[in-house]
PDB file of C-alpha atoms in Angstrom:
ATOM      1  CA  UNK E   1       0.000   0.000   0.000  1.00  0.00           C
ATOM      2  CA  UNK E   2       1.501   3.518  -0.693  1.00  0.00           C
ATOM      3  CA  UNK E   3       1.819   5.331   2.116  1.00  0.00           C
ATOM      4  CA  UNK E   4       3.389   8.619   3.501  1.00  0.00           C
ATOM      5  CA  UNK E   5       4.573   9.170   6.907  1.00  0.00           C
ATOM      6  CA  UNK E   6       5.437  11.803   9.055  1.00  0.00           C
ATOM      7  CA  UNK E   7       7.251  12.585  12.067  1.00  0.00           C
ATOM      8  CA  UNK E   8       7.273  14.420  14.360  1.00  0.00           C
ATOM      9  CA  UNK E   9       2.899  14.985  14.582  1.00  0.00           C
ATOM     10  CA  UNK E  10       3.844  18.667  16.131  1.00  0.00           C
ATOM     11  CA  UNK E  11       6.567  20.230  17.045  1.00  0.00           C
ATOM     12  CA  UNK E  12       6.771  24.072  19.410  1.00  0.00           C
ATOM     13  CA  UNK E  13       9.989  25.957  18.729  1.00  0.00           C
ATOM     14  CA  UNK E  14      11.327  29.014  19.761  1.00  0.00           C
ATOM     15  CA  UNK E  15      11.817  32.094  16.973  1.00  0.00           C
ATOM     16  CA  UNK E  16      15.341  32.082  15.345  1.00  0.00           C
ATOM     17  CA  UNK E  17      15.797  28.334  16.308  1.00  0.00           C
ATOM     18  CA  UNK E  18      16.486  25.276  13.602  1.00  0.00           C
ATOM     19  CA  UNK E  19      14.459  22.397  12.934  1.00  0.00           C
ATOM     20  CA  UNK E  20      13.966  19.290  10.904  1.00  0.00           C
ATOM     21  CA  UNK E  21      10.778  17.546   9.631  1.00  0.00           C
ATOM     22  CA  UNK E  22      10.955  13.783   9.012  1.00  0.00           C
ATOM     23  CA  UNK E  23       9.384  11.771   5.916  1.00  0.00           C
ATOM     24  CA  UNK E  24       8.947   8.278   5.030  1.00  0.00           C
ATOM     25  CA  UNK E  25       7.266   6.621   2.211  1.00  0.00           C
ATOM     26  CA  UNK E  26       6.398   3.282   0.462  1.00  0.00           C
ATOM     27  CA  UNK E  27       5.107   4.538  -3.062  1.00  0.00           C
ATOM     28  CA  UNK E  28       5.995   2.761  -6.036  1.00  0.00           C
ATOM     29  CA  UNK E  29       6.206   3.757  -8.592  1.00  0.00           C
ATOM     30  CA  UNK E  30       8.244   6.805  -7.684  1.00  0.00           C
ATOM     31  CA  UNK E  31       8.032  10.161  -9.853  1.00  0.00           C
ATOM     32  CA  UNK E  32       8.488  12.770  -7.454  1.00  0.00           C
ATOM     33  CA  UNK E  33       8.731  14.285  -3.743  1.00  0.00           C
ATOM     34  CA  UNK E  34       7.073  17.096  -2.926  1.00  0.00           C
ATOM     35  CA  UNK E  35       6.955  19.776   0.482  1.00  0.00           C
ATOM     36  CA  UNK E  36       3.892  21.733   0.854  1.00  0.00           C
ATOM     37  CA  UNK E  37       3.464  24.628   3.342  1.00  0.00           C
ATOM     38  CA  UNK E  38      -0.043  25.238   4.811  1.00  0.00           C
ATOM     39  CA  UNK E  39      -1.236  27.772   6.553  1.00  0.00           C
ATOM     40  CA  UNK E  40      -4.446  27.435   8.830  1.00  0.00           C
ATOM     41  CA  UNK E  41      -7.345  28.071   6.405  1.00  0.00           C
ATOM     42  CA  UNK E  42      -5.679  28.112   3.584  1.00  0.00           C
ATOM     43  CA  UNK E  43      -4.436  25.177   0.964  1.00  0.00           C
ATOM     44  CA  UNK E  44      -1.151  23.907   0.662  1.00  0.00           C
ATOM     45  CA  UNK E  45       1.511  25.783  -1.236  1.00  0.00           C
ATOM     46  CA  UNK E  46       4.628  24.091  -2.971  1.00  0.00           C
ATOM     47  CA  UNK E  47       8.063  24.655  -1.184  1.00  0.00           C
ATOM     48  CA  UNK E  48      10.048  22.545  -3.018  1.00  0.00           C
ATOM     49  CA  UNK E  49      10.023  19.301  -5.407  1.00  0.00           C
ATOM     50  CA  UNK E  50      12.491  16.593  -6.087  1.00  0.00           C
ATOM     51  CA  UNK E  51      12.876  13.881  -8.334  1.00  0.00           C
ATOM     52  CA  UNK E  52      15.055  10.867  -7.287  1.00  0.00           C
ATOM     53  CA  UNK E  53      18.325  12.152  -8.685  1.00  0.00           C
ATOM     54  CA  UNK E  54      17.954  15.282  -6.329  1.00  0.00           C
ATOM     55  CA  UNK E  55      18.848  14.777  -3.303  1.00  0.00           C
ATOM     56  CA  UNK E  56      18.681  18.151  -1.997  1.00  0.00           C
ATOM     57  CA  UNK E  57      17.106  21.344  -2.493  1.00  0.00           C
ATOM     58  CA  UNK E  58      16.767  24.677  -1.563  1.00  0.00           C
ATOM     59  CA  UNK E  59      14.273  27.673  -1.099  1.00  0.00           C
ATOM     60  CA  UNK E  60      14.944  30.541   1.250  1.00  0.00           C
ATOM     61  CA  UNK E  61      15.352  28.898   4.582  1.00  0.00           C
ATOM     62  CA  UNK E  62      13.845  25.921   3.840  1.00  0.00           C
ATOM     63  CA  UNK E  63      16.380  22.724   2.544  1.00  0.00           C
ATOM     64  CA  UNK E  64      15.287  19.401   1.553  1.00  0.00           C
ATOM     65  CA  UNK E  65      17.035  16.745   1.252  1.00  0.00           C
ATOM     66  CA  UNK E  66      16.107  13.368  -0.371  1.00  0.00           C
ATOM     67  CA  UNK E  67      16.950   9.876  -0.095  1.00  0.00           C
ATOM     68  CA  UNK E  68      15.563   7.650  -2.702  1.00  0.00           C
ATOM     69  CA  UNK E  69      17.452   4.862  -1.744  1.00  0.00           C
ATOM     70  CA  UNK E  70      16.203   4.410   2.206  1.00  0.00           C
ATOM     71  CA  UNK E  71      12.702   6.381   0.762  1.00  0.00           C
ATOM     72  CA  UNK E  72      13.109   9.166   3.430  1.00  0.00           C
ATOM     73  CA  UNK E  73      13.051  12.767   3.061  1.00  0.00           C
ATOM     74  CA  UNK E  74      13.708  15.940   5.703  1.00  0.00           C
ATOM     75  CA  UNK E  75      12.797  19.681   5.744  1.00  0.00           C
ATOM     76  CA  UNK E  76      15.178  21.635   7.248  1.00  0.00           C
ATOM     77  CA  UNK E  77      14.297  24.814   8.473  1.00  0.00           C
ATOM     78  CA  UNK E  78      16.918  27.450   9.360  1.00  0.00           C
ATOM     79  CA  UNK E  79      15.969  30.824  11.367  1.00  0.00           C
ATOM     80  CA  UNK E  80      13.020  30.079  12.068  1.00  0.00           C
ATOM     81  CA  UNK E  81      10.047  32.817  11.929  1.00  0.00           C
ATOM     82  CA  UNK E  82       6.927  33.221  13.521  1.00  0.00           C
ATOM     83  CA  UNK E  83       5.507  33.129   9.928  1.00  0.00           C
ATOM     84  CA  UNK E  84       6.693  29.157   9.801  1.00  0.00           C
ATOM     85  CA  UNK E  85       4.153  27.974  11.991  1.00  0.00           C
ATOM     86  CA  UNK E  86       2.018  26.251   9.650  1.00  0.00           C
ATOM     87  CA  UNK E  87       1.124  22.500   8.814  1.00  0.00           C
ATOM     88  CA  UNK E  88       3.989  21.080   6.788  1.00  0.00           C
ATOM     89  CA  UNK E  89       2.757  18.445   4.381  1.00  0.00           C
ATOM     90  CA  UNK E  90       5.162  15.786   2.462  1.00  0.00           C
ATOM     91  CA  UNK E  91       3.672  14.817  -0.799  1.00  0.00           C
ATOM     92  CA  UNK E  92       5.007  11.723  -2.891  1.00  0.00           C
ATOM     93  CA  UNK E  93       3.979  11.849  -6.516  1.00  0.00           C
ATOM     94  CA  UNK E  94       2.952   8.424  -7.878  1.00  0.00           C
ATOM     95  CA  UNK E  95       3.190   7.357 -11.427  1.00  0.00           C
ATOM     96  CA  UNK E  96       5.811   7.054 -14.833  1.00  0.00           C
ATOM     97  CA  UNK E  97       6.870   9.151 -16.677  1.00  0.00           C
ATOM     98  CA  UNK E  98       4.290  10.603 -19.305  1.00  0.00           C
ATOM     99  CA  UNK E  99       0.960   8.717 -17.310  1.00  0.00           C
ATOM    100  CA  UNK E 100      -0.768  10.432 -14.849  1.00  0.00           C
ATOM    101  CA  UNK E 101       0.913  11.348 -11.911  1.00  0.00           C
ATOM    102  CA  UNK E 102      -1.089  10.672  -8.423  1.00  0.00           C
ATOM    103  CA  UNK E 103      -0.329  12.657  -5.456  1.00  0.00           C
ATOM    104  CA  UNK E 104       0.131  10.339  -2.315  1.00  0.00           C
ATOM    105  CA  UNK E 105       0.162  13.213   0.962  1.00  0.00           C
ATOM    106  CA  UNK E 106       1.150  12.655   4.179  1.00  0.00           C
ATOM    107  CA  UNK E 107      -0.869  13.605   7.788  1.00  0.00           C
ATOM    108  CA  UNK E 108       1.572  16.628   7.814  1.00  0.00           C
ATOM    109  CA  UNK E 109       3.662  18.008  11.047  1.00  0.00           C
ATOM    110  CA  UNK E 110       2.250  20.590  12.676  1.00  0.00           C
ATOM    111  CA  UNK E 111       4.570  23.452  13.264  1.00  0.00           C
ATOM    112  CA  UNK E 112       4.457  25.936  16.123  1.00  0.00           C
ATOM    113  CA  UNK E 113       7.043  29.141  16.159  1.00  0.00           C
ATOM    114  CA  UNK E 114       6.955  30.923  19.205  1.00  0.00           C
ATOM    115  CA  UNK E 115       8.252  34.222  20.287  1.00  0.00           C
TER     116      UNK E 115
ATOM    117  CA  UNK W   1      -2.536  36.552 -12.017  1.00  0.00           C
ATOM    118  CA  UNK W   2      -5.746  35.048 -10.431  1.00  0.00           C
ATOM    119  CA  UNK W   3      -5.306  31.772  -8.249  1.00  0.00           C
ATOM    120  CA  UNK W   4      -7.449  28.431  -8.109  1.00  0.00           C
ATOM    121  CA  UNK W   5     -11.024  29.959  -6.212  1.00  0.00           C
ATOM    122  CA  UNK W   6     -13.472  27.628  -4.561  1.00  0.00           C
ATOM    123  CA  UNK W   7     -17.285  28.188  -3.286  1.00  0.00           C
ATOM    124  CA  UNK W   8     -18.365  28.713  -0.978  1.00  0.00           C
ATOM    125  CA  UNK W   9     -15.742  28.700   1.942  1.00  0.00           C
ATOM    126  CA  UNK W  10     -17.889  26.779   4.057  1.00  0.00           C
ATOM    127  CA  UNK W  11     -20.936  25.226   4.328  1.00  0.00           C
ATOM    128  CA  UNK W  12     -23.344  23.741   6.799  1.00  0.00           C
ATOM    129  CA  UNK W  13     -25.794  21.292   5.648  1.00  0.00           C
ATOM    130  CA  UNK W  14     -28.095  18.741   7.198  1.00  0.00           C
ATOM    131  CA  UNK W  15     -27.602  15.326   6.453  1.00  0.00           C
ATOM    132  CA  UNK W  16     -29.975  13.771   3.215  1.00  0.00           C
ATOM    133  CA  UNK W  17     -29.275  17.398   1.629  1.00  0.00           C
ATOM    134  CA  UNK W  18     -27.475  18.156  -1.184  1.00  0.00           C
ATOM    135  CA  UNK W  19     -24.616  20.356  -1.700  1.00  0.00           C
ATOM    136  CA  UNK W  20     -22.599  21.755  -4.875  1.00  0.00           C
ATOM    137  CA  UNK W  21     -18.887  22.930  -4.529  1.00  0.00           C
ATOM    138  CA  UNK W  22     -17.729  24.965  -7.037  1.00  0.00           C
ATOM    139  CA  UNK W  23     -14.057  25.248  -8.264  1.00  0.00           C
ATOM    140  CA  UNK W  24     -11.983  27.592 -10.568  1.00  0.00           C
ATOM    141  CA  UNK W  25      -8.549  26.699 -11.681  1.00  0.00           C
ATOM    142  CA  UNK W  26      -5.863  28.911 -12.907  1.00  0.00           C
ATOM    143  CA  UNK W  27      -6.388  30.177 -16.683  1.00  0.00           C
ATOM    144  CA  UNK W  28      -4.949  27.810 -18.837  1.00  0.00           C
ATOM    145  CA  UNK W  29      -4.771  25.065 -16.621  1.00  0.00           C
ATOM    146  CA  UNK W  30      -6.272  22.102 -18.586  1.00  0.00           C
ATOM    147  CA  UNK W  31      -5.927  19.738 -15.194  1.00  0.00           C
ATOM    148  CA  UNK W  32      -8.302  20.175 -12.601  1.00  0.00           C
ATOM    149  CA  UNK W  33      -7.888  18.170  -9.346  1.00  0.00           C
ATOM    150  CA  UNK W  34     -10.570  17.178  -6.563  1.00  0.00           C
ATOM    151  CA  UNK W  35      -9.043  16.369  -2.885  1.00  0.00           C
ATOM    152  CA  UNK W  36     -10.728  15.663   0.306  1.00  0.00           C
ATOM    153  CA  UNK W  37      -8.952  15.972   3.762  1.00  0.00           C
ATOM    154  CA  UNK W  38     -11.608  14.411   6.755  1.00  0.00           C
ATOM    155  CA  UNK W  39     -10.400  15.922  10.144  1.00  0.00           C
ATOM    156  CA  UNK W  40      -7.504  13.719  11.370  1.00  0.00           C
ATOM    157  CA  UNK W  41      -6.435  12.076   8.538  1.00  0.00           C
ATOM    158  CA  UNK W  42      -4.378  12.987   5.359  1.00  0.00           C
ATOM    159  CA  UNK W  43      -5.589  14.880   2.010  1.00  0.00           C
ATOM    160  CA  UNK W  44      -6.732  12.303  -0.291  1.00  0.00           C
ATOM    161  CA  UNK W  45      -7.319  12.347  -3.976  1.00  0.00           C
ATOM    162  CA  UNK W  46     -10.870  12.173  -5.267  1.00  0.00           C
ATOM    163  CA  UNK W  47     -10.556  12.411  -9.092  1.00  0.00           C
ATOM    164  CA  UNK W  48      -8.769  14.534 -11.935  1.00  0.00           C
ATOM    165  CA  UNK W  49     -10.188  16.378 -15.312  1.00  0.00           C
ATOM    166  CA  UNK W  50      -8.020  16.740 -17.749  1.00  0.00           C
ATOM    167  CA  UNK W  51      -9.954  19.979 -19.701  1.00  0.00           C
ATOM    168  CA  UNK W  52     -13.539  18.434 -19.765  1.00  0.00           C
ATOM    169  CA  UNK W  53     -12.756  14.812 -19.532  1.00  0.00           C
ATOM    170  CA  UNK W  54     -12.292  12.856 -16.222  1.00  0.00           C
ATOM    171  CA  UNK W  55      -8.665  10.938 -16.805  1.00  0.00           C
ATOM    172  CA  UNK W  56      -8.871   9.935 -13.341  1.00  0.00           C
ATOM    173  CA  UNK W  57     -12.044   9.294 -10.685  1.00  0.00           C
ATOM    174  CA  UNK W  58     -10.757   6.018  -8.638  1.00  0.00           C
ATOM    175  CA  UNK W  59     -11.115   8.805  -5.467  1.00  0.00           C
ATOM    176  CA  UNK W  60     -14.446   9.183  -5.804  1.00  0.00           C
ATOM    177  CA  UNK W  61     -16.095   7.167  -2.408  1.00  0.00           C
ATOM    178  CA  UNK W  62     -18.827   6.240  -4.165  1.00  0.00           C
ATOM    179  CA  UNK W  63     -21.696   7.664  -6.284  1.00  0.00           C
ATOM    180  CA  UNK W  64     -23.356   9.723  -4.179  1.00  0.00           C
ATOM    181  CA  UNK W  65     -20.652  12.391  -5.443  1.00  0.00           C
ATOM    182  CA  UNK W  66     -20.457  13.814  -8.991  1.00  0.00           C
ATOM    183  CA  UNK W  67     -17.871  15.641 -10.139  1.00  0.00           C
ATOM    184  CA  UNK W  68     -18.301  18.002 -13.726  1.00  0.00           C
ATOM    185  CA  UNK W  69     -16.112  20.190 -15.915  1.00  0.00           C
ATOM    186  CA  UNK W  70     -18.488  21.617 -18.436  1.00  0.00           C
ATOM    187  CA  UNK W  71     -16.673  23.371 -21.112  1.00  0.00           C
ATOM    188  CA  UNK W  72     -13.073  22.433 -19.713  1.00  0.00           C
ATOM    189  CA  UNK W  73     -13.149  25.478 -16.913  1.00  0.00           C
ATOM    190  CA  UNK W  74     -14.663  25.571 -13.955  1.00  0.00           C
ATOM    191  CA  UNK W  75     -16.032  21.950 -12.189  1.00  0.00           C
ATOM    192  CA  UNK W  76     -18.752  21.378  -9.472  1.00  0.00           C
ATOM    193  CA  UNK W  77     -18.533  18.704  -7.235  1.00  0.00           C
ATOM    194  CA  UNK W  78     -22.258  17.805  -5.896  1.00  0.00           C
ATOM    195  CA  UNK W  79     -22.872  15.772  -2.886  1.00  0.00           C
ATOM    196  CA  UNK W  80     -25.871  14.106  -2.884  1.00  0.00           C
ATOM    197  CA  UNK W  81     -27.328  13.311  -0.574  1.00  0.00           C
ATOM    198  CA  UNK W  82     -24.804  14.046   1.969  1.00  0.00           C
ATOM    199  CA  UNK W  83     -23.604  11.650   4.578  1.00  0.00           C
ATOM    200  CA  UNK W  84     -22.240  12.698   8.035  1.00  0.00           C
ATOM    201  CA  UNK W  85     -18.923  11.064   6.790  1.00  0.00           C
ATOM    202  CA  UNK W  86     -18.325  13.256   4.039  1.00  0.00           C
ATOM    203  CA  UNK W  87     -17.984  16.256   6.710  1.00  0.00           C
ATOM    204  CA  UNK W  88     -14.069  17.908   5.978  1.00  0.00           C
ATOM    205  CA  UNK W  89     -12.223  20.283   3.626  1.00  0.00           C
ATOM    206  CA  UNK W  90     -12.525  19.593   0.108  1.00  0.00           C
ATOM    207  CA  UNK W  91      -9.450  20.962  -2.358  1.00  0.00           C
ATOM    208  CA  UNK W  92      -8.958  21.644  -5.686  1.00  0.00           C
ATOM    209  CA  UNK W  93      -5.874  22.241  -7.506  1.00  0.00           C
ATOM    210  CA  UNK W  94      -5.123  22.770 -11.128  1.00  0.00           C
ATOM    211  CA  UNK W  95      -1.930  22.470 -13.177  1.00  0.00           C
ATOM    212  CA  UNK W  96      -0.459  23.012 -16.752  1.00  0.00           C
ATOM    213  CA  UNK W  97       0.944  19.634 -16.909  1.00  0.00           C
ATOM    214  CA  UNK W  98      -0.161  16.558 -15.641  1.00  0.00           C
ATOM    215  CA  UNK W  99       3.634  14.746 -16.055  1.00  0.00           C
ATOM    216  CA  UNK W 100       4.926  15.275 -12.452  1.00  0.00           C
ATOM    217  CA  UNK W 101       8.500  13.741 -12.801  1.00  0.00           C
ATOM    218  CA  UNK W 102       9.867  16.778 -14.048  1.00  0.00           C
ATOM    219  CA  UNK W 103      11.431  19.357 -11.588  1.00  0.00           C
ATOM    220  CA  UNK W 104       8.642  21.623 -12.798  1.00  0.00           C
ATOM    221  CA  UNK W 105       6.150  19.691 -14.267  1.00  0.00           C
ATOM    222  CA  UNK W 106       2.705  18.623 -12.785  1.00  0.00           C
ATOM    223  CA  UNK W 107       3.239  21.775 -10.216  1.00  0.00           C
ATOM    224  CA  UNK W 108      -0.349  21.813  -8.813  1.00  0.00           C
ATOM    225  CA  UNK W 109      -1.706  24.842  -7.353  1.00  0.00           C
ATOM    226  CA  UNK W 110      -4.398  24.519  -4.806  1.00  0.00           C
ATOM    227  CA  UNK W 111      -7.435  26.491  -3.773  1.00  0.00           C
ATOM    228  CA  UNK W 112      -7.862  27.210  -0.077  1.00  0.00           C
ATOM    229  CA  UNK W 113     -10.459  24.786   0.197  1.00  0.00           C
ATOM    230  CA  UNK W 114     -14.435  24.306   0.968  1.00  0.00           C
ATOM    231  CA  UNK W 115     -14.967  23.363   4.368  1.00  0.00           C
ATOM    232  CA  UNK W 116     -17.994  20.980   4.443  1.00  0.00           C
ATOM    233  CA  UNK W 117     -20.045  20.158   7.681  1.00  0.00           C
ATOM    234  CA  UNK W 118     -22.832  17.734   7.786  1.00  0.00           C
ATOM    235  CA  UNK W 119     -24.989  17.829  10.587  1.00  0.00           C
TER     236      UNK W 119
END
């Protein structure tokens, strides 16, 4: 069964501090890996995506690194702002090349910045 | 430019009723997703247009939901007649392409969502 997981469920942080969000997944086939930001009331938006020969990539102060090998994936977050607390979602696209692509998500980590 | 839109932002309804939910994708976009997220558990994929043709409804929970593109834009998705189970937060998302293995490709953007209660 394809499945995403997530750890940690939530997670409370202070402002400025680092922090990394775990993924794991069981989707074959693989296509893609996918971090979504979501704010409360809102949908998710895109951070970054990675096919399985990327294993890392940036945007702003958000890294993510991929292993396709172990099927794992982290979100690093650097500096961290009280803008960042949000739900963080990790998304694992299912499918080859040229069909259509499926979009497996996980139960997201719940992210708490506070001041 | 305009994002994916969806109506109404919430709604109540009692259970038996029936309830439309409206969604409008980015201009251009010839995919149009449908996504479900019931409180607790993870967003889950309902089905996917590709302009006015469904390429994808293995989602759908069964057939008290229907799901229409008329004309390639916009799509409804029409409850009917709503269960308490299908209470949650229903998502659409549109995209240029539908090939997702590319860096770029298959980037879906999604709409902030219709939150559905059934009482």
């Amino acid at each position: 069964k394809n499945q995403v997981e997530q750890s940690p469920q939530s997670l409370i942080i202070l402002e400025g501090k680092n922090c990394t969000l775990q993924c794991n997944y069981t989707v074959s086939p693989f296509s893609n890996l996918r971090w979504y930001k979501q704010d409360t009331g809102r949908g998710p938006v895109s951070l970054t995506i990675m096919t399985f020969s990327e294993n890392t990539k940036s945007n702003g102060r958000y890294t993510a690194t991929l292993d396709a090998d172990t099927k794992q994936s982290s979100l690093h977050i650097t500096a961290s702002q009280l803008s960042d607390s949000a739900s963080y979602i990790c998304v694992v696209s299912e499918g080859y090349g040229g069909a259509t692509n499926k979009l497996i998500f996980g139960t997201g980590t719940l992210l708490a910045v506070q001041p | 430019e305009a994002g994916v839109t969806q109506f109404p932002s919430h709604s109540v309804i009692e259970k038996g009723q029936t309830v439309t939910l409206r969604c409008d994708p980015i201009s251009g976009h010839d995919n149009l997703y449908w996504y479900r997220r019931v409180m607790g558990k993870e967003i889950k994929f309902l089905l996917h247009f590709v302009k006015e043709s469904k390429q994808d409804e293995s989602g759908m929970p069964n057939n008290r939901f229907l799901a229409e593109r008329t004309g390639g834009t916009y799509s409804t998705l029409k409850v009917q007649p709503a269960e308490l189970e299908d209470s949650g937060v229903y998502f659409c998302a549109s995209s240029q392409d539908q090939f997702g293995h590319s860096a770029r490709g298959g980037e879906q953007y999604f709409g902030p969502g219709t939150r559905l209660t059934v009482t």
